[in-house]
Coordinates of C-alpha atoms in Angstrom, one line a residue:
X7 CA -27.5 -16.3 -16.6
X8 CA -24.7 -16.5 -19.1
X9 CA -22.1 -14.4 -20.8
X10 CA -24.5 -13.5 -23.7
X11 CA -26.9 -12.1 -21.1
X12 CA -24.1 -10.1 -19.4
X13 CA -22.9 -8.5 -22.7
X14 CA -26.5 -7.7 -23.9
X15 CA -27.1 -5.7 -20.9
X16 CA -23.6 -4.2 -20.4
X17 CA -23.3 -5.6 -17.1
X18 CA -19.5 -5.5 -17.2
X19 CA -19.6 -1.8 -17.8
X20 CA -21.5 -1.3 -14.6
X21 CA -19.1 -3.4 -12.7
X22 CA -16.2 -1.6 -14.0
X23 CA -17.7 1.7 -12.7
X24 CA -17.9 0.2 -9.4
X25 CA -14.4 -1.2 -9.4
X26 CA -12.9 2.2 -10.1
X27 CA -14.0 3.4 -6.7
X28 CA -11.9 0.8 -5.0
X29 CA -8.4 1.7 -3.9
X30 CA -6.4 -1.5 -4.2
X31 CA -5.8 -3.6 -7.4
X32 CA -6.9 -6.6 -5.5
X33 CA -10.2 -5.0 -4.6
X34 CA -10.8 -3.9 -8.1
X35 CA -10.1 -7.4 -9.3
X36 CA -12.4 -8.9 -6.9
X37 CA -15.1 -6.4 -8.1
X38 CA -14.5 -7.2 -11.6
X39 CA -15.0 -10.9 -11.0
X40 CA -18.5 -10.4 -9.3
X41 CA -21.3 -12.4 -10.9
X42 CA -25.0 -12.4 -9.8
X43 CA -26.5 -15.2 -7.9
X44 CA -30.2 -16.5 -7.5
X45 CA -29.6 -17.4 -4.0
X46 CA -32.2 -15.2 -2.2
X47 CA -30.7 -15.6 1.3
X48 CA -27.2 -14.8 0.3
X49 CA -28.5 -11.8 -1.9
X50 CA -30.3 -10.4 1.2
X51 CA -27.4 -10.8 3.4
X52 CA -25.2 -9.0 0.8
X53 CA -27.7 -6.3 0.5
X54 CA -28.0 -5.7 4.4
X55 CA -24.1 -5.7 4.4
X56 CA -23.9 -2.9 1.8
X57 CA -26.9 -1.1 3.3
X58 CA -25.2 -0.8 6.6
X59 CA -21.9 0.7 5.2
X60 CA -24.2 3.0 2.8
X61 CA -25.9 4.6 6.0
X62 CA -22.5 4.7 8.0
X63 CA -20.9 6.7 5.1
X64 CA -24.0 9.1 4.8
X65 CA -23.8 9.6 8.6
X66 CA -20.1 9.7 9.4
X67 CA -18.1 9.8 6.0
X68 CA -16.0 7.5 4.0
X69 CA -14.0 5.0 5.9
X70 CA -10.3 5.8 5.3
X71 CA -9.3 2.9 3.1
X72 CA -6.7 5.0 1.0
X73 CA -3.4 3.6 1.8
X74 CA -2.8 -0.2 2.1
X75 CA -0.8 -2.8 0.3
X76 CA -1.2 -6.4 -0.5
X77 CA 1.8 -7.9 1.5
X78 CA 0.8 -11.8 0.8
X79 CA 4.1 -12.6 -0.9
X80 CA 6.1 -10.8 1.7
X81 CA 4.3 -12.4 4.5
X82 CA 4.5 -15.8 3.0
X83 CA 8.3 -15.4 2.7
X84 CA 8.6 -14.5 6.3
X85 CA 6.4 -17.6 7.4
X86 CA 8.9 -19.8 5.4
X87 CA 12.0 -18.2 7.3
X88 CA 12.9 -15.8 4.5
X89 CA 14.7 -12.5 5.2
X90 CA 12.6 -9.4 4.2
X91 CA 14.1 -6.3 3.1
X92 CA 13.3 -2.6 4.2
X93 CA 10.7 -2.1 1.4
X94 CA 8.8 -5.1 2.6
X95 CA 8.6 -3.9 6.3
X96 CA 7.6 -0.3 5.0
X97 CA 4.6 -1.7 2.9
X98 CA 3.7 -4.0 5.9
X99 CA 3.6 -1.0 8.1
X100 CA 1.6 1.0 5.7
X101 CA -1.3 -1.8 5.9
X102 CA -1.0 -1.7 9.7
X103 CA -1.4 1.8 10.0
X104 CA -4.4 1.9 7.5
X105 CA -5.9 -0.8 9.7
X106 CA -5.4 1.3 12.4
X107 CA -7.1 4.3 11.0
X108 CA -10.0 2.4 9.8
X109 CA -10.8 0.8 13.3
X110 CA -10.4 4.2 14.9
X111 CA -12.9 5.9 12.4
X112 CA -15.4 3.1 12.9
X113 CA -15.1 3.0 16.6
X114 CA -15.2 6.7 17.1
X115 CA -18.4 7.0 15.0
X116 CA -20.1 4.1 16.6
X117 CA -19.4 5.4 20.3
X118 CA -21.0 8.7 19.4
X119 CA -24.5 6.9 19.9
X120 CA -25.3 3.6 21.9
X121 CA -27.8 2.8 19.2
X122 CA -25.0 2.6 16.6
X123 CA -23.7 -0.7 17.9
X124 CA -26.8 -2.3 16.9
X125 CA -27.3 -0.4 13.6
X126 CA -23.8 -1.0 12.4
X127 CA -23.2 -4.4 14.1
X128 CA -21.3 -5.9 11.2
X129 CA -19.0 -3.0 10.9
X130 CA -18.4 -3.0 14.6
X131 CA -17.5 -6.8 14.3
X132 CA -15.0 -6.0 11.4
X133 CA -13.3 -3.2 13.4
X134 CA -12.9 -5.7 16.5
X135 CA -11.1 -8.0 14.3
X136 CA -8.6 -5.5 13.0
X137 CA -5.4 -5.7 15.1
X138 CA -3.3 -2.6 15.7
X139 CA 0.2 -4.5 15.9
X140 CA 1.4 -1.6 17.8
X141 CA 4.7 -3.1 19.0
X142 CA 5.6 -4.4 15.4
X143 CA 4.7 -1.0 13.8
X144 CA 6.7 0.9 16.5
X145 CA 9.8 -1.6 15.8
X146 CA 9.7 -1.0 12.2
X147 CA 9.5 2.9 12.7
X148 CA 12.2 2.7 15.0
X149 CA 14.6 0.7 12.7
X150 CA 13.8 1.7 9.3
X151 CA 14.0 5.4 8.3
X152 CA 13.4 4.9 4.6
X153 CA 13.9 2.1 2.0
X154 CA 17.7 2.9 1.9
X155 CA 18.5 3.8 5.3
X156 CA 18.4 1.9 8.8
X157 CA 18.5 4.1 11.8
X158 CA 21.7 4.3 13.8
X159 CA 19.8 3.6 16.8
X160 CA 18.3 0.2 15.4
X161 CA 20.9 -1.3 17.8
X162 CA 23.9 -0.2 20.2
X163 CA 26.2 -2.4 18.0
X164 CA 25.3 -0.7 14.8
X165 CA 25.5 2.7 16.4
X166 CA 29.1 2.0 17.7
X167 CA 30.0 0.6 14.1
X168 CA 28.8 3.8 12.3
X169 CA 30.5 6.0 14.9
X170 CA 33.6 4.3 14.2
X171 CA 33.0 4.7 10.5
X172 CA 32.5 8.6 11.1
X173 CA 35.5 9.0 13.1
X174 CA 37.8 7.1 10.6
X175 CA 36.3 9.2 7.8
X176 CA 37.1 12.4 10.0
X177 CA 40.7 11.2 10.4
X178 CA 41.1 10.6 6.7
X179 CA 39.7 14.1 5.7
X180 CA 41.9 15.7 8.2
X181 CA 45.2 14.1 6.8
X182 CA 44.1 14.6 3.3
X183 CA 43.3 18.2 3.9
X184 CA 46.7 18.7 5.4
X185 CA 48.4 17.2 2.3
X186 CA 46.4 19.3 -0.3
X187 CA 46.9 22.5 1.5
X188 CA 50.7 21.9 2.3
X189 CA 53.4 23.5 0.0
X190 CA 55.3 20.2 -0.1
X191 CA 52.4 18.4 -2.0
X192 CA 50.4 21.2 -3.6
X193 CA 52.8 21.5 -6.6
X194 CA 52.3 17.8 -7.4
X195 CA 48.6 17.9 -7.4
X196 CA 46.4 18.5 -10.5
X197 CA 43.5 20.0 -8.2
X198 CA 43.4 20.6 -4.4
X199 CA 40.6 18.3 -3.8
X200 CA 39.6 14.9 -2.0
X201 CA 37.6 12.4 -4.1
X202 CA 36.9 8.9 -4.4
X203 CA 37.9 5.9 -6.7
X204 CA 36.9 2.3 -6.0
X205 CA 35.2 3.5 -2.8
X206 CA 38.5 4.8 -1.3
X207 CA 39.7 8.3 -0.5
X208 CA 42.2 9.7 -3.1
X209 CA 43.9 12.7 -4.3
X210 CA 44.5 13.6 -7.9
X211 CA 48.3 13.8 -8.7
X212 CA 50.0 15.0 -11.9
X213 CA 51.2 12.0 -13.8
X214 CA 54.5 13.2 -14.1
X215 CA 54.8 13.5 -10.2
X216 CA 53.2 10.1 -9.3
X217 CA 56.6 8.9 -7.8
X218 CA 56.6 11.8 -5.4
X219 CA 53.3 10.8 -3.5
X220 CA 53.7 7.3 -1.8
X221 CA 50.5 5.3 -2.0
X222 CA 48.3 3.2 -4.3
X223 CA 47.2 4.3 -7.7
X224 CA 43.5 3.5 -8.1
X225 CA 42.7 5.2 -11.3
X226 CA 44.0 7.4 -14.3
X227 CA 42.0 10.6 -15.8
X228 CA 40.8 10.1 -19.3
X229 CA 43.4 12.4 -20.6
X230 CA 46.1 10.5 -18.8
X231 CA 47.2 13.9 -17.2
X232 CA 46.3 12.9 -13.7
X233 CA 46.5 9.6 -11.4
X234 CA 44.4 9.1 -8.4
X235 CA 46.4 8.1 -5.5
X236 CA 45.6 6.8 -2.1
X237 CA 48.3 8.2 0.1
X238 CA 50.2 5.6 2.2
X239 CA 49.4 7.5 5.4
X240 CA 45.7 6.6 5.1
X241 CA 45.6 3.3 3.6
X242 CA 45.2 1.6 7.2
X243 CA 42.3 4.1 8.0
X244 CA 40.6 3.3 4.7
X245 CA 41.2 -0.5 5.3
X246 CA 39.7 0.0 8.9
X247 CA 36.6 1.7 7.1
X248 CA 36.0 -1.4 5.0
X249 CA 36.4 -3.6 7.7
X250 CA 33.7 -1.5 9.6
X251 CA 31.5 -1.3 6.4
X252 CA 31.3 -5.3 6.3
X253 CA 30.4 -5.5 10.1
X254 CA 27.8 -2.8 9.4
X255 CA 26.2 -5.1 6.8
X256 CA 26.3 -8.0 8.9
X257 CA 24.7 -6.1 11.8
X258 CA 22.0 -4.7 9.5
X259 CA 21.3 -8.2 8.2
X260 CA 21.0 -9.4 11.8
X261 CA 18.6 -6.6 12.5
X262 CA 16.4 -7.2 9.6
X263 CA 16.6 -11.1 10.4
X264 CA 15.2 -10.4 13.9
X265 CA 12.5 -8.1 12.6
X266 CA 11.6 -10.6 9.9
X267 CA 11.0 -13.4 12.6
X268 CA 8.8 -10.9 14.5
X269 CA 6.7 -10.7 11.3
X270 CA 6.6 -14.4 10.8
X271 CA 5.1 -14.9 14.2
X272 CA 2.2 -12.7 13.4
X273 CA 2.0 -13.3 9.5
X274 CA -1.3 -15.2 9.7
X275 CA -2.9 -12.2 11.8
X276 CA -1.3 -9.7 9.4
X277 CA -2.8 -11.5 6.5
X278 CA -6.4 -11.6 8.2
X279 CA -6.0 -7.9 8.6
X280 CA -5.3 -7.2 5.0
X281 CA -8.1 -9.5 4.0
X282 CA -10.6 -7.5 6.0
X283 CA -9.1 -4.3 4.4
X284 CA -9.7 -5.9 1.1
X285 CA -13.2 -6.9 2.1
X286 CA -14.0 -3.2 3.3
X287 CA -12.4 -1.8 0.1
X288 CA -14.8 -3.8 -2.1
X289 CA -17.9 -2.8 0.0
X290 CA -16.8 0.7 0.2
X291 CA -16.6 0.9 -3.5
X292 CA -20.1 -0.4 -3.8
X293 CA -21.3 2.0 -1.2
X294 CA -19.7 5.0 -2.9
X295 CA -21.3 4.0 -6.2
X296 CA -24.6 3.7 -4.7
X297 CA -24.4 7.2 -3.1
X298 CA -23.2 8.8 -6.1
X299 CA -26.1 7.3 -8.3
X300 CA -28.8 7.7 -5.6
X301 CA -29.4 4.0 -5.4
X302 CA -31.2 2.3 -2.4
X303 CA -31.6 -1.2 -1.0
X304 CA -34.5 -3.0 -2.9
X305 CA -36.8 -5.7 -1.3
X306 CA -36.1 -8.9 -3.1
X307 CA -39.2 -10.7 -4.5
X308 CA -39.6 -14.3 -3.8
X309 CA -42.5 -14.9 -6.1
X310 CA -41.0 -13.6 -9.4
X311 CA -42.9 -10.4 -9.4
X312 CA -41.3 -7.0 -10.4
X313 CA -42.1 -3.8 -8.8
X314 CA -39.6 -1.2 -10.0
X315 CA -40.4 2.5 -8.9
X316 CA -38.2 5.2 -10.4
X317 CA -36.0 2.9 -11.8
X318 CA -33.0 4.4 -14.1
X319 CA -30.5 2.9 -16.3
X320 CA -27.1 3.5 -14.5
X321 CA -25.2 4.1 -17.8
X322 CA -27.3 7.1 -18.6
X323 CA -26.8 10.6 -17.2
X324 CA -29.0 10.6 -14.2
X325 CA -29.9 14.3 -14.7
X326 CA -31.3 13.4 -18.2
X327 CA -32.7 9.9 -18.1
X328 CA -36.4 9.6 -17.5
X329 CA -37.1 7.2 -14.6
X330 CA -39.5 4.2 -15.1
X331 CA -42.2 2.6 -13.0
X332 CA -42.3 -1.1 -14.1
X333 CA -44.7 -3.4 -12.5
X334 CA -45.4 -7.2 -13.3
X335 CA -47.2 -8.9 -10.7
X336 CA -46.9 -12.9 -10.3
X337 CA -50.2 -13.6 -11.8
X338 CA -49.4 -11.8 -15.2
X339 CA -47.3 -13.9 -17.8
X340 CA -46.1 -10.9 -19.7
X341 CA -45.7 -7.1 -20.2
X342 CA -46.1 -5.4 -23.6
X343 CA -43.9 -2.3 -24.1
X344 CA -45.1 0.0 -26.9
X345 CA -43.9 3.3 -28.4
X346 CA -42.0 5.1 -31.1
X347 CA -38.5 3.8 -32.2
X348 CA -36.4 6.4 -30.2
X349 CA -34.7 3.9 -28.0
X350 CA -37.0 4.1 -24.8
X351 CA -38.5 0.7 -25.2
X352 CA -34.7 -0.8 -25.1
X353 CA -33.6 1.3 -22.2
X354 CA -36.7 0.2 -20.2
X355 CA -36.0 -3.5 -21.0
X356 CA -32.3 -3.2 -20.2
X357 CA -33.1 -1.3 -17.1
X358 CA -35.3 -4.3 -16.0
X359 CA -32.5 -6.7 -16.6
X360 CA -29.8 -4.9 -14.9
X361 CA -31.9 -4.3 -11.8
X362 CA -32.6 -8.2 -11.9
X363 CA -28.8 -8.8 -12.2

């Protein structure tokens, strides 16, 4: 077998069709790299493997491999002591939940009939090897709300820090609202609003009155008509918020460090889980393709004979293509195919070649 043979028989087109039924880029790539083998024992083993999932899907529906992520880089980083970010943890949890759903689906199906454990022995073994990581998953969900938000309840320290930030914000707004609504300051303001400059609370003051409002000038409007002043009365409160925000960042880093260490301890097991998901994803794509094209498990000849019944070329519409019965016993050296030049002979030859591949 060589590239010329694969190209002549359009093998890569069949493989591409199968790959399109896989979920992850990793599984798609693995399918695209599949090449035939002449190891009879290996072929039979892979066909048994596929036939098991084929029958399982017919009986119990598709396994739910529709949401998992390749986290190899993140897990390797955690193993080396690196600090993972919120996106890394959310992605890891996506794969954990997918593994849990797959395991549940397989076990629930197999438990419906005591004979299923023997009929779906390989699937049963794979599902048993999928770990659920419930404690790690719960920790991730308790700590990370979304990619930009850590829960207040991630730690008591973080809760207290954020409560302090909220309280100081409330005090600042109260003082500024008093200022912008008072008759003393209202005439100095270009607008009666509270705004932000350089991450500090400020109020817009008419330029000609900037000396009437004691505080720090943080910005000037594009026209120069207004200056944005942080009143002296809130400077210490703004400073306190900045201090608390630094402590908040430090506490978040400590929380993520602890969670990264948890992941590092289970990194190898998480990688094993994801490898099983990729394996099932590849197998699932093969099975779905087989079902869609009315395929079935062939017996493998060990004496070089060919006995194809109702064989169809997979690149042709199955509703239109005429199936062929092709038999070439061991004692015959050749088979002559005759007929008019309408493409039928070529289709027949390619069908034999593709079936062999």
